[in-house]
XYZ file of C-alpha atoms in Angstrom:
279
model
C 18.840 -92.567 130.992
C 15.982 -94.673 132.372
C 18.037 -97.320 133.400
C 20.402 -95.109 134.805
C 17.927 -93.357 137.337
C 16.258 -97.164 138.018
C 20.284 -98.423 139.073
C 20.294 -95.187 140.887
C 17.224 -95.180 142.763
C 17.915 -99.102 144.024
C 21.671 -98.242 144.901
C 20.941 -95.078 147.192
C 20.539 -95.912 150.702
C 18.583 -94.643 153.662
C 22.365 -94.520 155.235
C 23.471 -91.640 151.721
C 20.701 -89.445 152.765
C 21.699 -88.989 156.123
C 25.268 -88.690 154.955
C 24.773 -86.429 152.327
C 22.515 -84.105 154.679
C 25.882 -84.056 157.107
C 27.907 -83.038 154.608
C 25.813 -80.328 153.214
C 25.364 -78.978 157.053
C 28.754 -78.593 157.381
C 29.399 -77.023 153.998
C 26.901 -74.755 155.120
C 28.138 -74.154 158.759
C 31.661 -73.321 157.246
C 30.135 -70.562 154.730
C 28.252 -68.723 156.810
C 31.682 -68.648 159.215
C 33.547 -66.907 156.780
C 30.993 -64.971 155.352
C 32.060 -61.074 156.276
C 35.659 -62.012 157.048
C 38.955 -61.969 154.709
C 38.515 -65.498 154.220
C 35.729 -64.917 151.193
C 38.685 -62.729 149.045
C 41.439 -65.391 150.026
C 38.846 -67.953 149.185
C 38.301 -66.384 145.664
C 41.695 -66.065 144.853
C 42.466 -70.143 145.775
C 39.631 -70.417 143.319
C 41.629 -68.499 140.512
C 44.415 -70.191 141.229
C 42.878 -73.247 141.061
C 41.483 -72.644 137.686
C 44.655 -71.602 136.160
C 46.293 -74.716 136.921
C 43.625 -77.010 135.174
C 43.357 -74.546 132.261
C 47.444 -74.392 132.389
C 47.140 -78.835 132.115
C 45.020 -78.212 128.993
C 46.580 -75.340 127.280
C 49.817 -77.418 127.784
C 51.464 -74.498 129.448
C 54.433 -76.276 130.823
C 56.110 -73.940 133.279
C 52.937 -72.209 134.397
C 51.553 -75.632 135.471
C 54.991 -76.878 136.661
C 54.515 -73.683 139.198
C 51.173 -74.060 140.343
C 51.736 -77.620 140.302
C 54.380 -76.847 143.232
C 52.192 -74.065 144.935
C 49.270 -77.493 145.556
C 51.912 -79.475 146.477
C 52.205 -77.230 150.109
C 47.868 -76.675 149.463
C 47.116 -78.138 153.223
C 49.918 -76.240 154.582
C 49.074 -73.134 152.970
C 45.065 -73.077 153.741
C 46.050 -73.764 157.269
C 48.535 -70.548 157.789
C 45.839 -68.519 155.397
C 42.604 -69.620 157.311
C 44.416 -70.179 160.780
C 41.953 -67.494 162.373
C 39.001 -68.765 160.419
C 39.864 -72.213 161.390
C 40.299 -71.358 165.161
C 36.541 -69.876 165.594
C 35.348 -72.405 163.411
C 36.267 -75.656 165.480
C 35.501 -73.324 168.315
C 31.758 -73.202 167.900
C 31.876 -76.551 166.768
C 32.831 -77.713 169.576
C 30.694 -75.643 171.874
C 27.500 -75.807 169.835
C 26.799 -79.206 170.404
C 27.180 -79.661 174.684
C 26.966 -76.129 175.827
C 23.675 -74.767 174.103
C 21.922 -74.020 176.968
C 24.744 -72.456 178.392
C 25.529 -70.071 175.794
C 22.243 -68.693 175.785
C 22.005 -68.649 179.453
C 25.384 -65.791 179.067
C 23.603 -64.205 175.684
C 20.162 -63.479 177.856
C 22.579 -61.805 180.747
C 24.446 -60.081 177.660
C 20.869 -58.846 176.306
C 20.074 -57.273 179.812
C 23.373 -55.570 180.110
C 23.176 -53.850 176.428
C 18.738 -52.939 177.557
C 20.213 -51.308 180.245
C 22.758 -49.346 178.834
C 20.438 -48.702 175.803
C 18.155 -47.222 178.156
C 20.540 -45.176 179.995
C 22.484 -43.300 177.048
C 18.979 -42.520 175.491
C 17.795 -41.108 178.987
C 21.389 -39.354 178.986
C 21.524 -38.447 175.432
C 24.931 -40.712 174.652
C 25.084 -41.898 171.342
C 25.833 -44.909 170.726
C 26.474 -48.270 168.153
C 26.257 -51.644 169.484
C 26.576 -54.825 167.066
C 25.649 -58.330 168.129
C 27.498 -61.108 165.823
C 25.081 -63.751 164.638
C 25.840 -66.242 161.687
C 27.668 -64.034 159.635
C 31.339 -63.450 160.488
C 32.128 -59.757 161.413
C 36.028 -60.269 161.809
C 36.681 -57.385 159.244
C 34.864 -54.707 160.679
C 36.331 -55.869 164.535
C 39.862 -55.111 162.770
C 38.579 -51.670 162.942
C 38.751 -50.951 165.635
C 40.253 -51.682 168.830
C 40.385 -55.290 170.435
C 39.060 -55.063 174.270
C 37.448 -58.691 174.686
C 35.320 -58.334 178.154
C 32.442 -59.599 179.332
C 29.320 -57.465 178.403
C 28.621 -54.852 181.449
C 26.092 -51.600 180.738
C 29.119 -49.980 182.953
C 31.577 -50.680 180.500
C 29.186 -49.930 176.891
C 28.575 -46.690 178.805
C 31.972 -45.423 179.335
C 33.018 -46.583 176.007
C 30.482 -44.192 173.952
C 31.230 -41.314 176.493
C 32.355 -37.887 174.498
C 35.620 -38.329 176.691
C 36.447 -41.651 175.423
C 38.896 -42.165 172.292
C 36.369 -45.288 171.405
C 33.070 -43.101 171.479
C 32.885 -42.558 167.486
C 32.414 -45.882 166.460
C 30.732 -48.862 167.449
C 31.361 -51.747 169.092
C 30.865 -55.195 168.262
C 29.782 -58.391 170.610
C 30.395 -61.501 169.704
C 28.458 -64.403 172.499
C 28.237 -62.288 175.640
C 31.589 -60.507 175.227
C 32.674 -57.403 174.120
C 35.118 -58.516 171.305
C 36.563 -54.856 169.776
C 35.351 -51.098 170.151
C 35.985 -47.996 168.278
C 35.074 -50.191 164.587
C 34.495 -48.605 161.630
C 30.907 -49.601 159.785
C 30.088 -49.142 156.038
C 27.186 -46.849 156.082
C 23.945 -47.578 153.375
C 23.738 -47.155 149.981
C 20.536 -47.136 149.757
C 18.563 -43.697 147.917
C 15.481 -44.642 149.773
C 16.027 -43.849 153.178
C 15.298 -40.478 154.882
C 18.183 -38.069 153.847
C 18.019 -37.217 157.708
C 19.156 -39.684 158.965
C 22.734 -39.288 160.681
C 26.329 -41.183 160.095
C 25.144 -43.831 163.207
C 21.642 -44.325 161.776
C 23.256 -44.721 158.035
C 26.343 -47.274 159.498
C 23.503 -49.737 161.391
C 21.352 -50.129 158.525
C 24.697 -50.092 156.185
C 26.378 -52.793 158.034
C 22.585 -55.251 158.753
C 22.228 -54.714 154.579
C 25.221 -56.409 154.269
C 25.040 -59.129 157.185
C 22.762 -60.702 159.440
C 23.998 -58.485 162.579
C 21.714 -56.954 165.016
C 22.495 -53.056 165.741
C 21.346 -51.169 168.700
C 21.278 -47.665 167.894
C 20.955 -44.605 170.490
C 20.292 -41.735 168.960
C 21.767 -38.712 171.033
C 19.750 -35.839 169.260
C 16.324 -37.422 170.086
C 17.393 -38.905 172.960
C 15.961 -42.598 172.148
C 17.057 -46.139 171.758
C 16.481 -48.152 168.566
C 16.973 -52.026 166.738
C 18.146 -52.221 163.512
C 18.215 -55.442 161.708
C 18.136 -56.315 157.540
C 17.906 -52.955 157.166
C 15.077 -51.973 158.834
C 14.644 -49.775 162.080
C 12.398 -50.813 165.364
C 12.046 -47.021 166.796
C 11.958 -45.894 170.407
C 12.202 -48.844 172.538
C 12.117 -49.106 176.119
C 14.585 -51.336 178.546
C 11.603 -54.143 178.435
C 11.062 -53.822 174.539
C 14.947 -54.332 173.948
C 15.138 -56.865 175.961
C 11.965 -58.865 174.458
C 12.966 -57.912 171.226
C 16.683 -58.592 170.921
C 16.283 -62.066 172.686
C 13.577 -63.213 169.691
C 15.902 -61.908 167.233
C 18.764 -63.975 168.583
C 16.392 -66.942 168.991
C 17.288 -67.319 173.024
C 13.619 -68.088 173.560
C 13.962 -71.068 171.588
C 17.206 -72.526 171.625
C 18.710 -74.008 169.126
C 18.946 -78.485 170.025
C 22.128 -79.653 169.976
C 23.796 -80.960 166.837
C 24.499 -84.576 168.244
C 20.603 -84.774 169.241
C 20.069 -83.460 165.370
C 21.917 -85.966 164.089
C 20.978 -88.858 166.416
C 16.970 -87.858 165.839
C 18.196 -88.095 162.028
C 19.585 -91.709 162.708
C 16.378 -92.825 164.557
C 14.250 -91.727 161.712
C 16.764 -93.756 159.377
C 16.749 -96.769 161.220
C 12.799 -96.637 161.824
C 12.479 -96.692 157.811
C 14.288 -99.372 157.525
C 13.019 -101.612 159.711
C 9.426 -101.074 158.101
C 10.708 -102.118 155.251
């Protein structure tokens, strides 16, 4: 064992640090995509699947390995038409992420003035209202929901859509970047015994759905006439435009931008190549 660990420790490279440290970011990058989304049950049963036709090698269980044998054969083919969706977003952000940081957040801090405003105005009008902003986790099953619109975020438009008059108005909608992706979505409302038996079916659905994900909920609250932020389950009470604004744009880290991926990985390199030429 000693020997082992001593071959180990003089075969691993500076170079298998920074590649294993890749590998886990995307690994991790890719989960938290298809967290929320149908990809996690499809994802489970490839697992099963999986499983059976190792077990079915062992348990020399000829025809029920000869099948799965011939489901793997098509695996690429088949993850491709399962995850196609998944896959789209996925190499989507990936390839925005890295160049257009700045950018992005430039749109998210217009998209945080537009829902502050509208906040503001269905509290001071008594609208209620439900408005989700995507983060990490993937909120692709909830948007089926409801009804696809894909805009740009405008206080206008969040306004008419939560008016009495409008077909949309009884459930929430859901932003993903600075648009509008679906309205009218369906939320799973908390479980949870501990909070106030008060509460309504919109204050029960924000803290429901931020229990489950890492989505931010602005809640307006029609009866007392006052906006809120929701987020892990917990509600920030009676904001103003200003505390909205302030508050929803350190939640969604705009203040600090997240630095590019290349400049991660090339500050990553640097420090690699720096070791190495000390030693």
């Amino acid at each position: 064992m000693h020997d082992f660990l001593t071959n180990l420790r003089l075969s691993f490279r500076q170079e298998d640090l920074l590649d294993v440290a890749i590998v886990a970011f995307i690994v991790y990058r890719l989960l938290n995509l298809i967290r929320g989304t149908r990809a996690v049950q499809m994802l489970i049963g490839l697992g099963v699947l999986t499983a059976g036709f190792f077990l079915s090698s062992q348990l020399e269980l000829y025809t029920t390995h000869w099948l799965l044998s011939n489901f793997f054969d098509y695996f690429v083919f088949i993850i491709i038409v399962l995850f196609q969706d998944d896959l789209r977003r996925a190499l989507t952000r990936m390839g925005k992420n890295p160049f257009l940081v700045s950018v992005e957040s430039e749109a998210q801090l217009e998209m945080v003035d537009e829902v502050a405003r509208a906040a503001t105005q269905m509290a001071r009008d008594r609208i209620g209202a439900l408005m989700v902003i995507e983060r990490e986790t993937g909120l692709k099953n909830f948007m089926d929901t409801g009804s696809k619109v894909d805009a740009r975020v405008r206080a206008e438009l969040l306004y008419s859509v939560f008016l009495v008059e409008s077909p949309l108005h009884d459930g929430a909608v859901i932003i993903t970047g600075d648009r509008l992706a679906s309205a009218g979505c369906f939320l799973p409302l908390s479980k949870n015994p501990d909070i106030d038996r008060h509460l309504g079916t919109r204050h029960r659905a924000a803290i429901g759905l931020t229990e489950e994900t890492d989505a931010v909920v602005v809640l307006v609250s029609e009866e007392a006439g006052q906006a809120h932020i929701v987020q892990s389950g917990e509600m920030i009470k009676n904001l103003s435009e200003t505390q909205i604004r302030d508050t929803l744009t350190e939640l969604l880290n705009l203040n600090h931008p997240t630095e590019p991926i290349p400049a991660r990985i090339k500050n990553l390199v640097d420090v690699v190549r720096g070791k190495e030429r000390e030693d």
